[in-house]
Coordinates of C-alpha atoms in Angstrom, one line a residue:
Chain A
M1351 CA 25.4 33.6 3.5
A1352 CA 27.2 36.3 5.4
E1353 CA 24.0 38.4 6.1
K1354 CA 22.4 35.5 7.9
T1355 CA 22.7 35.6 11.7
L1356 CA 22.9 32.2 13.4
G1357 CA 21.0 31.8 16.6
D1358 CA 21.5 29.6 19.7
Y1359 CA 21.9 25.9 19.5
I1360 CA 18.7 24.2 18.4
I1361 CA 19.9 20.6 18.2
T1362 CA 22.6 19.1 20.5
V1363 CA 23.8 15.6 19.8
K1364 CA 26.0 14.1 22.4
E1365 CA 27.9 10.8 22.2
V1366 CA 25.2 9.0 20.2
C1367 CA 25.7 5.4 19.3
K1368 CA 23.6 3.1 17.2
T1369 CA 24.4 -0.5 16.4
F1370 CA 22.0 -2.5 14.3
P1371 CA 20.8 -6.0 15.4
G1372 CA 23.1 -7.5 12.8
G1373 CA 26.1 -6.1 14.7
I1374 CA 26.9 -3.3 12.3
T1375 CA 27.6 -0.1 14.2
A1376 CA 26.1 2.7 12.1
V1377 CA 26.8 5.7 14.4
R1378 CA 29.8 5.8 16.8
N1379 CA 30.0 8.3 19.6
F1380 CA 28.7 11.1 17.5
S1381 CA 28.5 14.6 18.9
T1382 CA 27.6 17.8 17.3
D1383 CA 25.6 21.0 17.8
I1384 CA 23.5 22.7 15.3
R1385 CA 22.5 26.4 15.5
R1386 CA 19.2 28.0 14.6
S1387 CA 19.0 28.9 10.9
E1388 CA 22.0 26.9 10.1
V1389 CA 22.3 24.7 7.0
L1390 CA 24.3 21.6 7.8
V1391 CA 25.2 19.2 5.0
I1392 CA 26.3 15.7 5.9
M1393 CA 28.3 13.8 3.3
G1394 CA 29.9 10.4 3.3
P1395 CA 30.1 7.1 1.4
S1396 CA 27.1 4.8 1.5
G1397 CA 27.0 2.9 4.7
S1398 CA 28.8 5.6 6.6
G1399 CA 25.8 6.1 9.0
K1400 CA 24.7 9.5 7.8
S1401 CA 21.1 8.5 7.1
T1402 CA 21.0 6.6 10.4
L1403 CA 22.2 9.6 12.3
L1404 CA 19.6 11.8 10.6
R1405 CA 16.9 9.4 11.5
C1406 CA 18.1 9.4 15.1
L1407 CA 17.6 13.1 15.3
N1408 CA 13.7 12.8 15.3
G1409 CA 13.6 9.4 16.9
L1410 CA 12.7 7.5 13.8
E1411 CA 15.6 5.3 14.5
E1412 CA 16.1 4.3 18.1
R1413 CA 19.6 5.2 19.4
D1414 CA 21.4 2.8 21.8
S1415 CA 23.0 5.5 23.9
G1416 CA 23.8 9.3 24.0
Q1417 CA 21.6 12.3 24.3
I1418 CA 19.7 14.3 21.7
V1419 CA 18.0 17.6 22.6
V1420 CA 15.9 19.4 20.1
D1421 CA 14.9 23.0 20.9
G1422 CA 15.2 22.4 24.6
I1423 CA 13.2 19.1 24.5
P1424 CA 15.2 16.0 25.3
L1425 CA 14.4 13.1 22.9
D1426 CA 13.8 10.3 25.5
E1427 CA 11.3 7.7 26.5
N1428 CA 8.7 10.3 27.4
K1429 CA 6.1 10.1 24.7
R1430 CA 5.0 13.7 25.1
N1431 CA 8.5 14.9 24.4
R1432 CA 8.9 12.6 21.5
L1433 CA 5.6 13.8 20.0
E1434 CA 6.6 17.4 20.5
I1435 CA 9.9 16.7 18.6
R1436 CA 8.1 14.8 15.8
K1437 CA 5.9 17.9 15.4
E1438 CA 8.7 20.4 15.4
V1439 CA 11.1 18.4 13.1
G1440 CA 10.0 18.0 9.5
M1441 CA 11.5 15.2 7.4
V1442 CA 11.9 14.6 3.7
F1443 CA 12.7 11.1 2.4
Q1444 CA 14.7 9.8 -0.5
S1445 CA 11.6 7.9 -1.7
F1446 CA 9.1 10.8 -1.1
N1447 CA 6.7 8.6 0.8
L1448 CA 3.6 10.4 -0.2
F1449 CA 0.3 8.8 0.6
P1450 CA -0.7 7.3 -2.8
H1451 CA -4.4 7.0 -2.0
L1452 CA -4.8 10.7 -1.2
T1453 CA -4.7 13.7 -3.4
V1454 CA -1.9 16.3 -3.1
A1455 CA -4.1 18.5 -1.0
E1456 CA -5.1 15.7 1.3
N1457 CA -1.5 14.6 1.7
V1458 CA -0.6 18.1 2.9
N1459 CA -3.8 18.6 5.0
L1460 CA -3.8 15.3 6.9
A1461 CA -1.3 16.0 9.6
Q1462 CA -2.4 19.6 10.0
Q1463 CA -5.9 18.5 10.7
R1464 CA -5.1 15.5 12.9
V1465 CA -2.0 16.7 14.7
R1466 CA -2.3 20.5 14.7
R1467 CA -6.1 20.2 15.1
K1468 CA -6.9 22.7 12.3
S1469 CA -10.2 22.9 10.6
R1470 CA -10.3 21.8 7.0
E1471 CA -10.4 25.4 5.8
E1472 CA -7.5 26.5 7.9
A1473 CA -5.5 23.5 6.7
M1474 CA -6.4 24.2 3.1
A1475 CA -5.2 27.8 3.3
M1476 CA -1.9 26.7 4.6
T1477 CA -1.7 23.9 2.0
R1478 CA -2.3 26.4 -0.8
D1479 CA 0.5 28.6 0.6
M1480 CA 3.0 25.8 0.8
L1481 CA 2.1 24.3 -2.6
A1482 CA 2.6 27.8 -4.1
K1483 CA 5.9 28.1 -2.3
V1484 CA 7.2 24.9 -3.9
G1485 CA 5.6 25.9 -7.2
I1486 CA 3.1 23.1 -7.6
L1487 CA -0.2 24.7 -6.7
N1488 CA -1.7 23.6 -10.1
K1489 CA -1.4 20.0 -9.1
I1490 CA -3.4 20.4 -5.9
D1491 CA -6.0 17.8 -6.9
A1492 CA -3.7 15.3 -8.5
Y1493 CA -2.7 12.0 -7.1
P1494 CA 0.9 11.3 -6.4
A1495 CA 1.2 8.7 -9.1
Q1496 CA 0.2 11.3 -11.7
L1497 CA 3.2 13.5 -10.7
S1498 CA 6.9 13.3 -11.8
G1499 CA 9.5 12.4 -9.2
G1500 CA 10.5 16.0 -8.8
Q1501 CA 6.9 17.1 -8.3
Q1502 CA 6.3 14.4 -5.8
Q1503 CA 9.4 15.4 -3.8
R1504 CA 8.2 19.0 -3.8
V1505 CA 4.8 18.0 -2.5
A1506 CA 6.6 16.0 0.2
I1507 CA 8.5 19.2 1.2
A1508 CA 5.3 21.2 1.3
R1509 CA 3.7 18.5 3.4
A1510 CA 6.5 18.8 6.0
L1511 CA 6.6 22.6 5.9
A1512 CA 2.8 22.8 6.5
M1513 CA 3.5 21.6 10.0
M1514 CA 5.5 24.8 10.6
P1515 CA 8.6 22.8 11.7
K1516 CA 11.6 24.5 13.4
V1517 CA 14.0 22.1 11.8
M1518 CA 13.9 20.2 8.5
L1519 CA 15.7 17.0 7.9
F1520 CA 16.5 15.9 4.3
D1521 CA 17.5 12.3 3.7
E1522 CA 19.1 12.2 0.3
P1523 CA 16.2 14.1 -1.2
T1524 CA 17.4 14.0 -4.8
S1525 CA 19.0 10.6 -5.0
A1526 CA 15.9 8.9 -6.4
L1527 CA 15.3 11.6 -9.0
D1528 CA 16.1 11.7 -12.7
P1529 CA 18.8 14.2 -13.4
E1530 CA 16.6 16.8 -15.0
M1531 CA 14.4 16.9 -11.9
I1532 CA 17.1 17.4 -9.3
G1533 CA 17.3 21.2 -10.0
E1534 CA 13.7 22.0 -9.2
V1535 CA 14.0 20.2 -5.8
L1536 CA 17.3 21.9 -5.0
D1537 CA 15.8 25.3 -5.9
V1538 CA 13.0 24.8 -3.4
M1539 CA 15.6 23.8 -0.7
K1540 CA 17.8 26.8 -1.5
N1541 CA 14.9 29.2 -1.1
L1542 CA 14.1 27.5 2.2
A1543 CA 17.7 28.0 3.4
R1544 CA 17.6 31.6 2.5
E1545 CA 14.5 32.1 4.5
G1546 CA 16.4 31.0 7.5
M1547 CA 15.1 27.5 8.0
T1548 CA 17.3 25.2 10.1
M1549 CA 18.2 22.4 7.8
V1550 CA 20.2 19.1 8.1
V1551 CA 20.7 17.7 4.7
V1552 CA 22.2 14.3 3.8
T1553 CA 23.3 14.8 0.2
H1554 CA 26.0 14.4 -2.4
E1555 CA 25.0 17.6 -4.2
M1556 CA 28.2 19.6 -3.9
G1557 CA 26.7 22.5 -5.8
F1558 CA 24.0 22.8 -3.2
A1559 CA 26.5 22.5 -0.4
R1560 CA 28.6 25.2 -1.8
E1561 CA 25.7 27.6 -2.4
V1562 CA 23.8 27.4 0.8
S1563 CA 25.4 25.3 3.5
D1564 CA 27.0 26.9 6.5
W1565 CA 29.2 23.9 7.2
V1566 CA 29.7 20.4 6.1
I1567 CA 30.3 17.2 8.0
F1568 CA 32.1 14.4 6.3
M1569 CA 31.3 11.1 7.9
D1570 CA 32.7 7.6 7.6
E1571 CA 32.1 4.5 9.6
G1572 CA 29.7 6.3 11.9
Q1573 CA 32.2 9.0 12.9
I1574 CA 33.1 12.6 11.9
V1575 CA 36.1 12.5 9.7
E1576 CA 36.3 16.1 8.8
T1577 CA 34.2 19.3 9.2
G1578 CA 34.4 22.6 7.5
T1579 CA 32.7 25.0 5.1
A1580 CA 31.9 23.6 1.6
E1581 CA 34.7 25.8 0.3
H1582 CA 37.1 24.1 2.6
F1583 CA 36.1 20.7 1.1
F1584 CA 36.5 22.1 -2.4
T1585 CA 39.8 23.6 -1.9
A1586 CA 41.7 22.1 0.9
P1587 CA 40.4 18.8 2.3
Q1588 CA 42.8 17.5 4.9
E1589 CA 42.0 13.8 5.4
E1590 CA 42.9 11.1 2.9
R1591 CA 39.4 9.5 3.1
T1592 CA 37.8 12.9 2.3
K1593 CA 40.0 13.5 -0.6
L1594 CA 39.3 10.0 -2.0
F1595 CA 35.6 10.4 -1.6
L1596 CA 35.5 13.9 -3.2
S1597 CA 37.6 12.7 -6.1
Q1598 CA 34.9 10.1 -6.7
I1599 CA 31.9 12.3 -6.6
L1600 CA 33.2 15.5 -8.2
Chain B
M1348 CA 23.8 20.0 -33.6
A1349 CA 21.1 19.3 -36.1
I1350 CA 20.6 15.7 -36.8
P1351 CA 20.2 14.8 -40.4
E1352 CA 17.1 12.8 -40.9
V1353 CA 18.1 9.9 -43.0
E1354 CA 16.3 6.7 -43.3
I1355 CA 18.9 4.1 -42.4
T1356 CA 19.2 1.3 -44.8
R1357 CA 22.8 0.3 -44.0
F1358 CA 24.7 -0.9 -41.0
D1359 CA 25.8 1.3 -38.2
N1360 CA 29.5 1.4 -37.5
R1361 CA 29.3 -0.3 -34.1
G1362 CA 29.9 -3.6 -35.6
A1363 CA 26.3 -4.6 -35.1
P1364 CA 25.0 -5.7 -38.5
G1365 CA 21.3 -5.7 -39.0
Y1366 CA 20.6 -2.2 -37.6
T1367 CA 18.7 -1.4 -40.7
A1368 CA 15.3 0.3 -40.7
E1369 CA 13.9 -3.2 -41.0
A1370 CA 15.8 -4.4 -38.0
C1371 CA 14.8 -1.4 -36.0
R1372 CA 11.2 -2.1 -36.7
K1373 CA 11.6 -5.7 -35.6
L1374 CA 13.4 -4.6 -32.4
G1375 CA 10.6 -2.2 -31.7
L1376 CA 12.8 0.9 -32.0
C1377 CA 10.3 2.9 -33.9
G1378 CA 9.6 6.6 -33.7
E1379 CA 10.9 8.6 -30.8
A1380 CA 12.5 5.7 -29.0
A1381 CA 14.8 5.2 -32.0
P1382 CA 18.4 5.6 -31.0
F1383 CA 20.9 7.8 -32.9
F1384 CA 23.2 5.9 -35.1
M1385 CA 26.5 7.0 -36.4
D1386 CA 27.0 6.5 -40.1
K1387 CA 30.3 5.4 -41.6
T1388 CA 31.6 9.0 -41.7
G1389 CA 30.9 9.5 -38.0
G1390 CA 27.9 11.8 -38.5
L1391 CA 24.8 11.3 -36.3
M1392 CA 21.7 10.1 -37.9
Q1393 CA 18.3 9.3 -36.5
T1394 CA 16.1 6.7 -37.8
I1395 CA 12.9 8.1 -39.2
E1396 CA 10.2 5.6 -39.2
R1397 CA 7.0 5.1 -41.0
E1398 CA 4.1 4.7 -38.6
C1399 CA 4.1 1.4 -36.7
P1400 CA 1.3 -0.9 -37.6
P1401 CA -1.4 -1.1 -34.9
P1402 CA -0.7 -3.9 -32.4
R1403 CA -1.9 -7.3 -33.5
R1404 CA -5.1 -8.4 -31.9
R1405 CA -5.1 -12.0 -31.0
F1406 CA -8.1 -14.3 -30.6
F1407 CA -10.9 -11.9 -30.8
L1408 CA -10.7 -10.6 -34.3
L1409 CA -8.5 -13.1 -36.0
R1410 CA -10.3 -16.1 -34.7
S1411 CA -13.9 -16.9 -35.2
P1412 CA -15.8 -17.5 -31.9
T1413 CA -17.6 -20.4 -33.4
R1414 CA -15.1 -22.8 -32.0
D1415 CA -15.4 -21.5 -28.5
I1416 CA -19.2 -21.6 -28.6
L1417 CA -19.1 -25.1 -30.0
Q1418 CA -16.8 -26.2 -27.2
F1419 CA -19.0 -24.7 -24.6
L1420 CA -22.1 -26.3 -26.0
L1421 CA -20.4 -29.7 -26.1
L1422 CA -19.4 -29.3 -22.5
I1423 CA -22.9 -28.5 -21.4
A1424 CA -24.3 -31.4 -23.6
A1425 CA -21.9 -33.8 -21.9
L1426 CA -22.9 -32.7 -18.4
V1427 CA -26.6 -32.9 -19.2
W1428 CA -26.1 -36.3 -20.8
L1429 CA -24.3 -37.6 -17.7
L1430 CA -27.0 -36.3 -15.5
L1431 CA -29.8 -37.8 -17.6
L1432 CA -27.9 -41.1 -17.7
G1433 CA -27.5 -41.2 -14.0
A1434 CA -31.2 -40.4 -13.5
S1435 CA -32.4 -43.0 -16.0
R1436 CA -30.0 -45.7 -14.5
S1437 CA -31.6 -45.1 -11.1
G1438 CA -35.0 -44.9 -12.7
Y1439 CA -35.4 -41.3 -11.7
K1440 CA -38.3 -39.4 -12.9
W1441 CA -37.7 -35.7 -13.4
E1442 CA -40.4 -33.5 -11.9
W1443 CA -39.0 -30.0 -12.3
Y1444 CA -42.5 -28.5 -12.5
R1445 CA -43.0 -29.3 -8.8
V1446 CA -40.0 -27.2 -7.7
P1447 CA -41.2 -23.5 -8.1
R1448 CA -43.8 -23.7 -5.4
Y1449 CA -41.1 -24.4 -2.9
I1450 CA -39.4 -21.1 -3.8
L1451 CA -42.4 -18.9 -4.3
G1452 CA -45.9 -20.0 -3.5
V1453 CA -49.4 -18.6 -3.6
V1454 CA -51.1 -18.9 -0.3
E1455 CA -54.6 -17.5 0.0
G1456 CA -54.2 -15.6 -3.2
R1457 CA -51.0 -13.8 -2.0
L1458 CA -47.5 -14.4 -3.2
T1459 CA -45.5 -15.7 -0.3
A1460 CA -41.9 -17.0 0.0
G1461 CA -41.7 -20.8 -0.1
P1462 CA -39.5 -22.7 2.3
L1463 CA -36.4 -22.5 0.1
L1464 CA -36.6 -18.7 -0.1
Q1465 CA -37.3 -18.4 3.6
G1466 CA -34.3 -20.6 4.2
L1467 CA -32.2 -18.3 1.9
G1468 CA -33.4 -15.4 4.0
L1469 CA -32.1 -16.9 7.2
T1470 CA -28.9 -17.8 5.5
L1471 CA -28.4 -14.3 4.3
K1472 CA -29.2 -12.9 7.7
I1473 CA -26.8 -15.1 9.5
S1474 CA -24.1 -14.6 6.9
G1475 CA -24.6 -10.8 6.8
I1476 CA -24.2 -10.4 10.6
S1477 CA -21.4 -12.9 10.8
L1478 CA -19.6 -11.2 7.9
V1479 CA -19.5 -7.8 9.8
L1480 CA -18.5 -9.5 13.0
A1481 CA -15.9 -11.7 11.3
F1482 CA -14.2 -8.8 9.6
A1483 CA -14.2 -6.8 12.9
I1484 CA -12.7 -9.7 14.8
G1485 CA -10.2 -10.3 12.0
L1486 CA -9.1 -6.7 11.9
L1487 CA -8.8 -6.6 15.7
T1488 CA -6.8 -9.8 15.8
A1489 CA -4.5 -8.6 13.1
L1490 CA -3.9 -5.3 14.9
L1491 CA -3.3 -7.2 18.2
R1492 CA -0.7 -9.5 16.5
L1493 CA 1.1 -6.5 15.1
S1494 CA 1.0 -4.5 18.4
D1495 CA 3.7 -4.0 21.0
S1496 CA 1.6 -5.7 23.7
L1497 CA 2.9 -9.1 24.6
V1498 CA -0.5 -10.1 26.1
G1499 CA -2.3 -8.9 23.0
R1500 CA -0.1 -10.9 20.7
A1501 CA -0.4 -14.0 22.9
V1502 CA -4.2 -13.8 23.0
A1503 CA -4.4 -13.3 19.2
R1504 CA -2.1 -16.2 18.6
A1505 CA -3.9 -18.6 20.9
Y1506 CA -7.2 -17.7 19.3
L1507 CA -5.9 -18.3 15.8
E1508 CA -4.3 -21.6 16.7
V1509 CA -7.5 -23.0 18.4
I1510 CA -9.8 -21.9 15.6
R1511 CA -7.7 -23.0 12.7
N1512 CA -6.8 -26.4 14.1
T1513 CA -10.3 -27.6 15.1
P1514 CA -13.3 -28.3 12.8
M1515 CA -15.9 -25.6 12.6
L1516 CA -18.7 -28.1 13.2
V1517 CA -17.1 -29.0 16.6
Q1518 CA -16.7 -25.3 17.4
L1519 CA -20.3 -24.8 16.6
F1520 CA -21.3 -27.6 18.9
V1521 CA -19.1 -26.4 21.7
I1522 CA -20.6 -23.0 21.5
Y1523 CA -24.2 -24.2 21.1
F1524 CA -24.3 -27.1 23.6
I1525 CA -21.7 -26.0 26.2
L1526 CA -21.3 -22.2 26.1
G1527 CA -24.9 -21.7 25.1
P1528 CA -26.6 -22.9 28.3
I1529 CA -23.8 -21.4 30.5
L1530 CA -23.9 -17.9 29.0
G1531 CA -27.6 -18.1 28.0
I1532 CA -26.9 -17.7 24.3
E1533 CA -29.7 -18.9 22.1
R1534 CA -29.5 -20.8 18.9
F1535 CA -29.2 -17.9 16.4
L1536 CA -26.6 -16.1 18.4
S1537 CA -24.5 -19.3 18.9
A1538 CA -24.5 -19.9 15.2
V1539 CA -23.5 -16.3 14.4
L1540 CA -20.8 -16.4 17.1
A1541 CA -19.3 -19.7 15.8
L1542 CA -19.3 -18.5 12.2
S1543 CA -17.7 -15.2 13.0
L1544 CA -15.1 -16.6 15.2
F1545 CA -14.2 -19.2 12.6
E1546 CA -14.0 -16.9 9.6
G1547 CA -12.5 -14.1 11.7
A1548 CA -9.4 -16.2 12.3
Y1549 CA -8.9 -16.5 8.5
A1550 CA -9.8 -12.9 7.8
S1551 CA -7.2 -11.8 10.4
E1552 CA -4.5 -13.4 8.4
V1553 CA -5.7 -11.6 5.3
F1554 CA -5.7 -8.3 7.1
R1555 CA -2.3 -8.9 8.6
A1556 CA -0.8 -9.7 5.2
G1557 CA -2.4 -6.5 3.8
I1558 CA -1.1 -4.3 6.6
V1559 CA 2.5 -5.6 6.4
S1560 CA 2.5 -5.3 2.7
I1561 CA 2.3 -1.5 3.0
D1562 CA 5.7 0.1 2.5
K1563 CA 7.6 1.1 5.7
G1564 CA 8.1 4.6 4.2
Q1565 CA 4.4 5.3 4.8
W1566 CA 4.9 4.6 8.5
Q1567 CA 8.0 6.8 8.6
A1568 CA 6.3 9.7 6.9
C1569 CA 3.4 9.5 9.4
Y1570 CA 5.8 9.3 12.3
S1571 CA 7.7 12.3 11.2
L1572 CA 4.5 14.3 10.7
G1573 CA 3.5 13.5 14.3
L1574 CA 0.5 11.3 13.5
S1575 CA -0.5 8.9 16.2
V1576 CA -0.5 5.1 15.5
T1577 CA -4.3 5.1 15.5
D1578 CA -4.4 7.9 12.9
T1579 CA -1.7 6.3 10.9
Y1580 CA -3.7 3.1 10.6
R1581 CA -7.0 4.9 10.1
F1582 CA -6.0 7.4 7.4
V1583 CA -2.9 5.9 5.7
I1584 CA -2.3 2.2 6.3
L1585 CA -5.8 0.6 6.3
P1586 CA -7.2 2.5 3.4
Q1587 CA -4.3 1.2 1.3
A1588 CA -4.3 -2.3 2.8
I1589 CA -8.0 -2.8 2.3
R1590 CA -7.8 -1.9 -1.4
R1591 CA -5.1 -4.4 -1.7
I1592 CA -6.8 -7.3 0.1
L1593 CA -10.3 -6.9 -1.4
P1594 CA -10.0 -10.0 -3.6
P1595 CA -8.9 -12.4 -0.8
L1596 CA -11.5 -10.8 1.6
T1597 CA -14.2 -11.5 -0.9
S1598 CA -13.3 -15.1 -1.2
Q1599 CA -13.4 -15.2 2.6
A1600 CA -16.9 -13.8 2.5
V1601 CA -17.8 -16.4 -0.1
S1602 CA -16.4 -19.1 2.2
L1603 CA -18.5 -17.7 5.1
I1604 CA -21.7 -17.9 3.1
K1605 CA -20.9 -21.5 2.1
D1606 CA -19.9 -22.5 5.6
S1607 CA -23.1 -21.0 7.0
S1608 CA -24.8 -24.2 5.8
L1609 CA -23.3 -25.9 8.8
V1610 CA -25.7 -24.0 11.1
S1611 CA -28.4 -26.4 9.9
M1612 CA -26.7 -28.8 12.3
V1613 CA -28.1 -26.9 15.2
S1614 CA -31.6 -26.9 13.7
L1615 CA -31.5 -23.4 12.3
T1616 CA -33.8 -23.6 9.3
D1617 CA -31.4 -22.0 6.8
L1618 CA -31.4 -22.8 3.1
T1619 CA -29.7 -26.2 3.6
L1620 CA -32.0 -27.4 6.3
Q1621 CA -35.1 -26.2 4.5
A1622 CA -33.9 -28.0 1.4
G1623 CA -33.4 -31.2 3.4
I1624 CA -36.9 -30.9 4.8
V1625 CA -38.4 -30.3 1.3
V1626 CA -36.6 -33.3 -0.1
S1627 CA -37.9 -35.6 2.6
E1628 CA -41.4 -34.3 1.9
T1629 CA -41.3 -34.5 -1.9
F1630 CA -38.7 -37.1 -2.7
L1631 CA -37.2 -34.8 -5.3
P1632 CA -33.6 -34.9 -4.2
F1633 CA -32.1 -34.1 -7.7
E1634 CA -34.3 -31.1 -8.4
I1635 CA -34.2 -29.6 -4.9
W1636 CA -30.5 -30.0 -4.3
F1637 CA -29.7 -28.6 -7.7
T1638 CA -32.0 -25.6 -7.0
T1639 CA -30.4 -25.1 -3.6
A1640 CA -26.9 -25.2 -5.1
A1641 CA -28.0 -22.7 -7.7
M1642 CA -29.4 -20.4 -5.0
Y1643 CA -26.1 -20.4 -3.2
L1644 CA -24.3 -19.8 -6.4
V1645 CA -26.4 -16.8 -7.3
V1646 CA -25.6 -15.2 -3.9
T1647 CA -21.9 -15.8 -4.0
V1648 CA -21.4 -14.9 -7.7
T1649 CA -23.4 -11.7 -7.1
L1650 CA -21.2 -10.8 -4.2
S1651 CA -18.0 -11.4 -6.2
T1652 CA -19.3 -9.3 -9.1
V1653 CA -20.3 -6.4 -6.9
V1654 CA -16.9 -6.4 -5.1
N1655 CA -15.1 -6.6 -8.4
R1656 CA -16.9 -3.5 -9.6
M1657 CA -16.1 -1.7 -6.3
E1658 CA -12.4 -2.7 -6.6
R1659 CA -12.2 -1.1 -10.0
R1660 CA -13.9 2.1 -8.8
F1661 CA -11.6 2.4 -5.7
R1662 CA -8.4 1.6 -7.5
I1663 CA -5.8 4.2 -6.6
A1664 CA -5.6 6.7 -9.4
G1665 CA -2.5 7.1 -11.6

């Protein structure tokens, strides 16, 4: 990824804490900065707070303290700021979360028409482009239940991309997929990374991390344990917890 | 590696006796689902199966329907016998031929609705308006209960508790005799109001259950796409929830139609009151009340059937 030039900071996270009502602290004093066009992979054992952190980035999860600024807009109580961030940050979920009662086209059109205030025709043009991009244009009139998991996840990516987000968050996008479908979703994500999309990806796919990530955060107990390039994690992890974790997933 | 196709007639070497072709068939491991077995030399083999027999059809083809028909006829005969016995014990004289004129009559050479049909008309009118209102109130209450607003939740809760813990007849009287004169509401409106408020409380619980049954992921997807709460309800949550709650909503509608008979208590000449009047004129309680019950039944069964059809049509594809 040497040819890619990284821009200014698009997301700054400062001392973010999140404790769940049950008393479990998911994110502890977490700070990091993410540059434009950067691909950041977050890894860590389950329960290490990586998904919670990701959800804090667009306000889906309410943090207890700390600051988050996305593209110059502070994520705070102000509803207009929050809406702006929700529009600019796309999110892809482990369980796809497509709307089952709507066709693929309607799934991708909905937010464009209601949030971006596009006409049906304008939305449809974008929808076609995005579905072509994720290689699933032929399923435009299908319902989600008629698609395989990999196809559903690609529609979910197209749905998020159709909003022209500046940042894409991926919350374990391949964890709910059958092994033979992981590749097709990762390929779409790799292309996206090459086009310069800023991406924050929670995943255990080391191959993906190695190929496209600019850097990797290893998290445990809500904190950063170790950071570095994917290569660093492959060849010379420093912390014991990192080594243990990697030995289990590789 | 090519897998030799051999029909297995011996045991596999995993120590599980009985993995013969026969056993595979019994275990339902036919065709493509058949696992690979190792034979004694360690080579892989796949079971090749003859076509499975078609699934056995129970009841409809194997059993003659005669028995069912016989049982049904017996049941009807027993009911009729019981009825006739009751009538004869009380010295009742059946006069069914006098009933039709109270449903449809000929006045001055023109076909006109008799009192029962007129009553049914009013029942349908009251039920129809109340149904729309009840569902609107129900949906609003459900949304209030699920909202962030403390006042909204408290109002919804208070309304539910009052309505569900007092008899509907008392509610009707309160609205008709007390609120009616104060607010200047006339008879018909009081009845509609009482009925909608009563059924709305129950409908709201159905709506609420439907809404909370929708997966949280749907909310999260809408949030991350920037959709407003209103749009999320309108385009994503409610369309799914309403499909899911159609059956209990229908039974709520049926309840409403049945409960509408209570409006006869404030002298609205609905089907029930008309029937009472006809009975007192004709002294045909058996015939008239049976006819009335049948008329209610026709309406409610029709409603259920129509919704059932709708439900099948709107089922989410896939």
